[in-house]
Amino acid sequence: MLLSHRARLLELWRIAASYRIDTHFPLEDAPQLQPLARLIRLHPAAWGKNHQPNAIKYALEDMGTLFLKLGQLLSTRRDLVPPEIINQLVQLQDQVKPFPVDIAITQIEDTKHGLGESIATLFARFDSKPLAAASIAQVHTASLRDGREVVVKVVRPDIRPIIIADFELLRTIANWVSARVEAARAVHIIDIVEDYRQVMLNELDLTLEAENTTQMRNNFLGSTLMYVPEVYDAAKNVMVMERIQGVPISQTELFDTLGYDRATLAEKGLTIFFTQVFRDNFFHADMHPGNVFVETPPVHTLNATMSPIDLGHEPRYIGLDCAIMGTLSHNDQLIVARMLLAVMNNNFTALVNIVSRAGWIPPNTDKHALMRDMSRTVAPMLQKSINDIDFAGVLMQILDIARRHHMTIPPQLMLLLKTLVHVEGLGRDLYPDLDIWALAKPILSSWVKEQLDPMRNLQQLRDRLPELLLSATDIPKLLDNGLQSLASQGSRQDSQLREIQQIRADMLNDRRRDWIALAGFVLCIAIAMQVVGWLSPVFYILAIVSVFWRILA
């Protein structure tokens, strides 16, 4: 029940009201926000206060990490969010309110969850002013004793209980929505909340991020597409890694000043995404602009008056903040790749067949109707550049189709969809005329051909042959177990049938008692209303007794 979270809900209401975030709502374009705006204005904290600059940013900061993450996701959606709000949300990528440096130092020196040594011992220089502050951690620059320049990432103190409390509230809302909205059940919204809860709790452990960063670095060693900095040391609350020279991908004007080809950058970004998903099966699932940087020359100041500078090679992306990573099963990889190729080839019959074989739709689904709906919704995207595609709108239409046709979307794919929303938003800002279909098709075609290559599959079978031969020794035992299971299945079915019959008898008895109690209640009330004198209260008491009899029976 939401009432069990009333303290947190009242706190969120107070924060929204104190910053008057309702004055930032585009009520003319989104009248459905009117009730929420009226509710915010009713709170005493809103009385006497007017429009405040940057109110959305400050409110989300005060609300906590989960709301900061939501703001970061929306910051890539300039097609959905008004420019005034976007300008505030962009600041949440790396300009969140920092925490004091003495707390950061205490975290670093902590013997249990920190590095266990003093700042003076660990670093030749430690800069007290944070380089950046984000939702989970903040970053300080420093140099090691051997002269290497590093960044020190420190987790925000005491945010774990807040995250857990907010996810309890979110899970309650998900349960409520799932019980009432079929589309929510189709995407397994409860499982998505649970999965994302674990993802965010893992994000608080920087040793996991260090492992992810090292794995991604190994995946792209020597690559001309992306560079991942080296991790030098890590503990649960602290990570020390190589300092890089670059700027966030959102600084598109600077790329023009430096002479970078934005179209090439956009193509590299999409190639990196598909490489991570299909080649490595290890993709960055938190790709907001604060986590995606582009290499720049090692200059002290980057500004609009600079002349183009030769980097010495084509600029690469820089992979940062590898806390939230996604993976798919091999089967899901094949399904996603074949679905995308079917869409790109305008073959919606194949698309529906793939979905059907994956078990995502019931056997009695009208496949022709599903094919028509998918064709009508998705086909118009194929002739458009990324700037003309309302990706979020199309995604909502697909979810609506899933609801109407009782389609089930596995939870592990929802993280991939979230990443696609990020990628599409980044591509829209960087190079709006990017033809994502022309670029993606050869990458996907090559990968699918490689996976289905008979010689490759034969080699995999040869590699697994010793394991298969060892497993063959279990066949007699498995056959014996199967025969015993079949023999005992009949007795279990008889027992289950008797239990079903008993349950049915109990239900009939309960229904009979319901009718008896209801009839007694109505009859006693009717008599009590007709008679006068001392008999009237007696029949009212009998009516109440009939209710208690049914409750206790």
XYZ file of C-alpha atoms in Angstrom:
553
model
C 0.000 0.000 0.000
C 1.185 3.511 -0.847
C 0.120 4.609 2.651
C 3.054 2.651 4.072
C 5.324 5.079 2.161
C 3.423 8.194 3.251
C 6.473 9.755 4.937
C 8.548 9.557 1.742
C 5.626 10.717 -0.431
C 5.044 13.716 1.838
C 8.757 14.534 1.676
C 8.732 14.410 -2.160
C 5.593 16.593 -2.171
C 7.281 19.131 0.120
C 10.440 19.264 -2.043
C 8.426 19.747 -5.243
C 6.384 22.491 -3.598
C 9.310 24.322 -2.000
C 10.971 24.729 -5.412
C 7.643 25.375 -7.188
C 8.542 22.968 -9.977
C 4.941 23.317 -11.204
C 5.926 26.705 -12.669
C 8.270 24.846 -15.049
C 5.597 22.472 -16.376
C 4.589 23.069 -20.048
C 0.885 23.045 -19.124
C -0.211 24.418 -22.513
C 1.343 21.470 -24.339
C 0.681 18.870 -21.621
C -2.658 19.631 -19.921
C -2.541 16.206 -18.244
C -0.005 17.734 -15.825
C -2.611 20.188 -14.509
C -3.757 17.979 -11.559
C -0.131 17.474 -10.457
C 0.542 21.210 -10.695
C -2.550 21.975 -8.574
C -1.456 19.405 -5.970
C 1.997 21.021 -5.708
C 0.476 24.503 -5.275
C -1.703 23.254 -2.394
C 1.276 22.426 -0.152
C 2.099 25.131 2.447
C 5.748 25.068 1.306
C 4.612 26.565 -2.023
C 2.688 29.466 -0.521
C 4.222 32.848 -1.272
C 6.880 31.389 -3.592
C 7.227 32.094 -7.294
C 9.138 30.708 -10.281
C 12.739 29.797 -9.361
C 15.554 29.319 -11.903
C 17.073 25.812 -11.952
C 14.273 24.573 -9.674
C 13.975 21.212 -11.481
C 17.696 20.512 -10.997
C 17.678 21.465 -7.308
C 14.481 19.511 -6.605
C 15.823 16.319 -8.208
C 19.066 16.707 -6.234
C 17.121 16.922 -2.975
C 14.836 14.022 -3.938
C 17.735 11.602 -4.200
C 19.714 9.325 -6.484
C 16.803 7.577 -8.189
C 15.338 10.908 -9.317
C 18.750 12.118 -10.446
C 18.991 9.034 -12.668
C 15.586 9.838 -14.151
C 16.764 13.377 -14.861
C 19.890 12.073 -16.573
C 17.791 9.820 -18.809
C 15.487 12.692 -19.781
C 18.463 14.999 -20.416
C 19.140 13.161 -23.699
C 15.558 13.643 -24.945
C 15.481 17.124 -26.447
C 12.607 15.945 -28.633
C 10.432 15.258 -25.578
C 11.466 17.837 -22.971
C 11.285 21.662 -23.333
C 14.670 23.440 -23.764
C 14.411 25.282 -20.427
C 14.084 21.995 -18.527
C 16.723 20.246 -20.684
C 19.250 22.951 -19.751
C 18.665 22.109 -16.090
C 18.748 18.335 -16.560
C 22.047 18.481 -18.475
C 23.676 19.821 -15.307
C 22.738 16.594 -13.499
C 25.222 14.675 -15.630
C 28.269 15.996 -13.777
C 27.245 19.157 -11.887
C 25.293 17.743 -8.955
C 25.768 19.412 -5.561
C 29.132 18.083 -4.222
C 29.717 16.812 -0.708
C 32.556 18.227 1.499
C 36.118 17.227 0.724
C 36.805 16.132 4.310
C 34.085 13.475 3.947
C 35.685 12.361 0.663
C 39.074 12.067 2.378
C 37.530 10.061 5.218
C 35.996 7.696 2.633
C 39.370 7.290 0.866
C 41.335 6.633 4.062
C 38.771 4.229 5.554
C 40.374 0.842 6.279
C 37.232 -1.209 5.580
C 35.717 0.290 2.413
C 38.467 2.709 1.368
C 42.112 2.387 0.406
C 43.261 2.195 4.026
C 46.115 4.704 3.777
C 46.455 8.436 4.296
C 46.044 10.890 1.444
C 49.664 11.999 1.864
C 50.862 8.409 1.463
C 48.659 7.605 -1.525
C 49.100 10.769 -3.587
C 51.747 13.358 -4.335
C 48.902 15.841 -4.920
C 45.190 15.690 -4.118
C 42.930 18.473 -5.355
C 40.225 19.378 -2.832
C 37.875 20.929 -5.397
C 35.881 18.178 -7.184
C 36.380 17.876 -10.936
C 32.774 16.633 -11.266
C 29.924 15.518 -9.020
C 27.243 13.074 -10.159
C 24.357 11.108 -8.684
C 26.363 8.242 -7.159
C 29.844 9.684 -6.646
C 32.095 12.661 -7.135
C 35.533 12.840 -8.741
C 38.728 14.556 -7.545
C 41.903 14.977 -9.556
C 45.255 13.891 -8.098
C 48.705 12.601 -9.018
C 50.403 9.420 -7.855
C 53.859 9.268 -6.319
C 55.310 8.203 -9.676
C 53.868 11.286 -11.404
C 50.889 9.685 -13.168
C 47.827 11.931 -13.310
C 44.704 10.216 -11.970
C 41.105 10.821 -11.008
C 39.766 9.576 -7.672
C 36.114 8.548 -7.638
C 34.415 8.560 -4.222
C 30.905 7.243 -3.491
C 28.460 9.661 -1.852
C 28.015 8.887 1.858
C 24.789 7.431 3.264
C 22.869 7.098 -0.018
C 22.229 3.346 0.178
C 19.262 3.576 2.622
C 17.637 6.279 0.474
C 17.979 4.181 -2.681
C 16.492 1.130 -0.936
C 13.551 3.183 0.416
C 12.843 4.721 -2.999
C 12.868 1.325 -4.675
C 10.418 0.013 -2.071
C 8.107 2.851 -3.098
C 8.756 2.182 -6.786
C 8.028 -1.537 -6.323
C 4.710 -0.713 -4.620
C 3.769 1.528 -7.545
C 4.860 -1.177 -10.012
C 2.664 -3.751 -8.243
C -0.294 -1.367 -8.360
C 0.230 -0.563 -12.056
C 0.866 -4.199 -12.995
C -2.425 -5.254 -11.394
C -4.353 -2.710 -13.475
C -2.459 -2.128 -16.744
C -1.903 -5.005 -19.176
C 0.995 -3.252 -20.940
C 2.857 -3.124 -17.616
C 2.444 -6.869 -17.225
C 3.625 -7.426 -20.804
C 6.993 -5.776 -20.101
C 7.298 -7.416 -16.644
C 7.492 -4.032 -14.929
C 7.913 -5.602 -11.476
C 10.916 -7.642 -12.643
C 12.369 -4.548 -14.326
C 12.151 -2.595 -11.068
C 13.793 -5.459 -9.164
C 16.558 -5.826 -11.750
C 17.261 -2.097 -11.818
C 17.258 -1.999 -8.009
C 20.058 -4.569 -7.971
C 21.883 -2.715 -10.751
C 21.850 0.526 -8.761
C 22.935 -1.181 -5.537
C 25.819 -2.765 -7.469
C 26.711 0.725 -8.690
C 27.553 1.642 -5.083
C 30.368 -0.945 -5.081
C 33.257 0.553 -7.041
C 35.146 -2.758 -7.082
C 32.454 -4.022 -9.479
C 32.822 -0.903 -11.618
C 36.588 -1.421 -11.651
C 36.116 -4.984 -12.922
C 33.672 -3.795 -15.599
C 36.035 -1.024 -16.686
C 38.949 -3.461 -16.964
C 36.861 -5.906 -19.013
C 35.715 -3.161 -21.388
C 39.287 -1.867 -21.662
C 40.434 -5.352 -22.682
C 37.599 -5.556 -25.241
C 38.784 -2.342 -26.933
C 42.571 -2.539 -26.544
C 44.175 -1.042 -29.639
C 40.794 0.041 -31.029
C 40.448 3.130 -33.208
C 36.854 3.520 -31.984
C 37.130 3.842 -28.218
C 39.675 4.187 -25.432
C 38.938 2.984 -21.885
C 41.216 4.373 -19.128
C 43.173 2.030 -16.876
C 42.112 1.374 -13.279
C 45.033 1.597 -10.840
C 43.353 0.807 -7.520
C 39.840 0.215 -6.181
C 37.876 -0.436 -3.001
C 34.150 -0.509 -2.319
C 33.846 3.282 -1.909
C 36.911 4.498 -3.851
C 38.418 3.978 -7.307
C 41.627 5.446 -8.719
C 42.007 5.482 -12.488
C 43.962 7.054 -15.316
C 43.050 10.663 -16.094
C 41.977 11.281 -19.663
C 41.762 14.391 -21.837
C 38.332 14.798 -23.378
C 34.979 16.531 -23.285
C 31.394 15.262 -23.015
C 29.719 14.312 -26.274
C 27.153 17.076 -25.738
C 29.746 19.789 -26.534
C 29.054 19.673 -30.255
C 30.100 23.288 -30.956
C 33.581 22.510 -29.626
C 33.886 19.580 -32.054
C 33.224 22.012 -34.913
C 35.906 24.333 -33.531
C 38.422 21.487 -33.295
C 37.619 20.398 -36.843
C 36.079 17.047 -35.892
C 33.702 15.422 -38.372
C 30.463 15.031 -36.427
C 29.020 12.561 -38.945
C 32.041 10.275 -38.490
C 31.759 10.591 -34.715
C 28.086 9.625 -34.835
C 28.832 6.588 -37.026
C 31.614 5.505 -34.644
C 29.256 5.830 -31.684
C 26.633 3.592 -33.257
C 29.308 1.098 -34.345
C 30.595 0.959 -30.747
C 27.095 0.252 -29.465
C 26.470 -2.644 -31.859
C 29.994 -3.968 -31.229
C 29.342 -4.017 -27.490
C 25.948 -5.700 -27.833
C 26.792 -8.344 -30.441
C 30.560 -8.910 -30.521
C 31.288 -8.575 -26.806
C 27.810 -9.146 -25.283
C 28.826 -6.527 -22.711
C 27.278 -3.126 -23.313
C 27.325 0.158 -21.440
C 23.766 0.609 -20.152
C 24.061 4.146 -18.737
C 25.106 6.169 -21.763
C 24.034 9.676 -20.810
C 26.373 12.490 -22.037
C 28.113 12.709 -18.654
C 29.492 9.196 -19.227
C 30.383 9.469 -22.932
C 33.437 11.590 -23.748
C 35.399 12.286 -26.925
C 39.188 12.655 -27.053
C 40.620 16.157 -27.324
C 44.222 17.417 -27.516
C 46.068 17.912 -24.197
C 45.506 21.669 -23.953
C 44.891 23.697 -20.816
C 41.756 25.468 -21.999
C 39.203 24.404 -24.553
C 37.154 27.285 -25.894
C 35.355 28.522 -28.987
C 38.250 30.781 -30.086
C 40.675 27.895 -30.638
C 41.946 26.923 -34.062
C 41.528 23.312 -35.247
C 44.222 21.136 -33.655
C 45.627 17.900 -35.043
C 45.160 15.105 -32.510
C 47.530 12.849 -34.430
C 44.808 10.297 -35.143
C 41.065 10.147 -35.574
C 39.366 11.152 -32.305
C 38.111 8.219 -30.289
C 35.344 7.891 -27.748
C 36.333 7.495 -24.112
C 34.465 4.924 -22.040
C 33.712 6.102 -18.501
C 31.498 5.089 -15.580
C 31.110 1.386 -16.398
C 28.989 0.715 -13.302
C 25.827 -0.321 -15.162
C 26.562 -2.916 -17.838
C 24.158 -5.142 -19.716
C 24.416 -8.651 -21.153
C 22.077 -10.889 -23.153
C 21.898 -14.626 -23.517
C 23.198 -15.922 -26.844
C 19.644 -16.829 -27.831
C 18.394 -13.308 -27.059
C 21.280 -11.825 -29.050
C 20.224 -13.845 -32.098
C 16.562 -12.921 -31.624
C 17.311 -9.180 -31.346
C 19.672 -9.219 -34.352
C 17.223 -11.152 -36.541
C 14.350 -8.891 -35.484
C 16.331 -5.771 -36.404
C 17.333 -7.262 -39.772
C 13.709 -8.224 -40.479
C 12.658 -4.615 -39.781
C 15.460 -3.205 -41.950
C 14.449 -5.544 -44.796
C 10.804 -4.474 -44.368
C 9.939 -8.135 -43.801
C 7.294 -8.021 -41.086
C 6.158 -11.585 -41.752
C 9.606 -12.767 -40.696
C 9.498 -10.408 -37.714
C 6.265 -11.952 -36.403
C 7.590 -15.479 -37.013
C 10.733 -14.680 -35.002
C 8.639 -13.272 -32.140
C 6.373 -16.329 -32.265
C 9.251 -18.840 -32.215
C 10.769 -16.949 -29.284
C 7.579 -17.653 -27.342
C 6.731 -13.966 -26.859
C 3.128 -14.290 -28.081
C 0.379 -16.799 -27.204
C -0.198 -19.635 -29.703
C -3.673 -18.353 -30.605
C -2.484 -14.841 -31.527
C -3.755 -13.449 -34.830
C -0.365 -13.189 -36.551
C -1.745 -11.360 -39.587
C -3.205 -8.628 -37.370
C 0.054 -8.379 -35.439
C 1.996 -8.141 -38.711
C -0.267 -5.318 -39.956
C 0.090 -3.401 -36.678
C 3.895 -3.732 -36.657
C 4.155 -2.753 -40.320
C 1.961 0.306 -39.829
C 3.964 1.430 -36.785
C 7.567 0.592 -37.663
C 7.764 0.821 -41.473
C 7.578 4.664 -41.617
C 10.823 4.844 -39.579
C 12.888 3.099 -42.223
C 12.975 6.024 -44.653
C 13.841 8.656 -42.040
C 17.036 10.029 -40.541
C 17.500 9.871 -36.797
C 16.336 13.493 -36.458
C 12.941 12.652 -37.954
C 12.280 9.524 -35.877
C 10.143 9.881 -32.773
C 11.834 6.891 -31.177
C 10.072 7.250 -27.838
C 6.704 7.578 -29.583
C 7.345 4.479 -31.691
C 8.446 2.574 -28.583
C 5.195 3.476 -26.809
C 3.201 2.325 -29.857
C 5.086 -0.990 -29.870
C 4.309 -1.459 -26.174
C 0.656 -0.740 -26.950
C 0.748 -3.405 -29.688
C 2.315 -5.786 -27.145
C -0.580 -5.109 -24.791
C -3.276 -5.676 -27.428
C -1.740 -8.927 -28.654
C -0.727 -10.190 -25.180
C 2.930 -10.116 -26.181
C 5.562 -10.753 -23.506
C 8.842 -8.817 -23.598
C 11.643 -10.408 -21.501
C 12.947 -8.096 -18.733
C 16.572 -8.401 -19.860
C 15.662 -6.668 -23.121
C 14.203 -3.632 -21.337
C 17.702 -2.562 -20.228
C 18.733 -2.742 -23.887
C 15.721 -0.597 -24.831
C 16.715 1.953 -22.170
C 20.214 2.039 -23.681
C 18.738 2.513 -27.159
C 16.818 5.551 -25.889
C 20.142 6.988 -24.645
C 21.973 6.181 -27.890
C 19.223 7.636 -30.062
C 19.182 10.832 -27.978
C 22.970 11.200 -28.212
C 22.929 10.598 -31.968
C 20.163 13.155 -32.461
C 22.295 15.855 -30.765
C 25.587 14.911 -32.422
C 24.504 14.439 -36.048
C 20.751 14.641 -36.744
C 21.039 13.337 -40.345
C 22.630 10.040 -39.320
C 21.152 7.090 -41.253
C 21.171 4.499 -38.478
C 19.630 1.787 -40.686
C 22.251 1.990 -43.447
C 25.037 1.813 -40.869
C 23.549 -0.939 -38.689
C 22.473 -3.366 -41.435
C 25.947 -4.554 -42.587
C 27.125 -4.868 -38.960
C 24.145 -7.039 -38.021
C 24.242 -9.079 -41.241
C 27.912 -9.893 -40.740
C 27.361 -10.922 -37.113
C 24.348 -13.155 -37.873
C 26.215 -14.874 -40.734
C 29.146 -15.507 -38.418
C 26.871 -17.017 -35.734
C 25.110 -19.288 -38.227
C 28.284 -20.355 -40.061
C 28.316 -24.224 -40.171
C 32.094 -24.444 -39.839
C 32.023 -22.239 -36.731
C 29.257 -24.324 -35.180
C 31.139 -27.523 -36.049
C 34.258 -26.158 -34.341
C 32.200 -25.313 -31.242
C 30.785 -28.855 -31.257
C 34.314 -30.274 -31.547
C 35.462 -28.140 -28.605
C 32.549 -29.385 -26.491
C 32.904 -33.032 -27.504
C 34.725 -34.163 -24.312
C 32.041 -32.496 -22.173
C 29.257 -34.133 -24.226
C 30.891 -37.577 -23.953
C 31.135 -37.243 -20.184
C 27.478 -36.166 -20.036
C 26.490 -39.277 -22.031
C 27.339 -41.462 -19.017
C 24.329 -39.919 -17.259
C 21.865 -41.107 -19.941
C 20.964 -44.506 -18.299
C 20.333 -42.789 -14.975
C 18.214 -40.093 -16.636
C 16.147 -42.770 -18.470
C 15.555 -44.668 -15.216
C 14.513 -41.465 -13.450
C 12.182 -40.632 -16.321
C 10.461 -44.044 -16.183
C 10.033 -43.787 -12.417
C 8.617 -40.302 -12.826
C 6.065 -41.548 -15.380
C 5.081 -44.400 -13.068
C 4.458 -42.074 -10.141
C 2.759 -39.410 -12.245
C -0.567 -41.265 -12.266
C -0.789 -41.420 -8.462
C 0.154 -37.743 -8.213
C -2.577 -36.836 -10.688
C -5.145 -38.784 -8.637
C -4.038 -36.943 -5.508
C -4.188 -33.592 -7.284
C -7.683 -34.409 -8.619
C -8.903 -35.177 -5.080
C -7.401 -31.910 -3.852
C -9.138 -29.981 -6.650
C -12.452 -31.638 -5.817
C -11.997 -30.730 -2.138
C -11.175 -27.121 -3.045
C -14.294 -26.983 -5.254
C -16.435 -28.362 -2.415
C -14.975 -25.794 -0.012
C -15.695 -22.986 -2.488
C -19.315 -24.161 -2.868
C -19.687 -24.259 0.932
C -18.215 -20.774 1.229
C -20.601 -19.478 -1.432
C -23.533 -21.139 0.373
C -22.510 -19.468 3.641
C -22.203 -16.118 1.840
C -25.784 -16.369 0.591
C -27.103 -17.524 3.988
C -25.326 -14.667 5.784
C -26.477 -12.122 3.182
C -30.068 -13.360 3.304
C -30.070 -13.316 7.119
C -28.574 -9.802 7.172
C -31.079 -8.387 4.661
C -34.039 -10.154 6.301
C -33.126 -8.952 9.805
C -32.583 -5.375 8.579
C -35.923 -5.440 6.735
C -37.782 -6.743 9.806
C -36.031 -4.262 12.107
C -37.163 -1.399 9.897
C -40.789 -2.605 9.989
C -41.293 -3.444 13.669
C -41.421 -0.951 16.487
C -40.537 -1.040 20.109
C -37.960 -3.262 21.782
C -37.974 -5.848 18.940
C -36.270 -3.492 16.458
C -32.852 -3.439 18.192
C -33.007 -7.227 18.565
C -33.216 -7.706 14.786
C -30.412 -5.176 14.216
C -28.270 -7.227 16.598
C -29.221 -10.405 14.730
C -28.145 -8.729 11.443
C -24.762 -7.916 12.954
C -24.495 -11.461 14.342
C -25.076 -12.880 10.825
C -22.165 -10.789 9.516
C -19.836 -11.935 12.304
C -20.955 -15.537 11.765
C -19.836 -15.331 8.113
C -16.531 -13.724 9.004
C -15.707 -16.314 11.630
C -17.205 -19.371 9.900
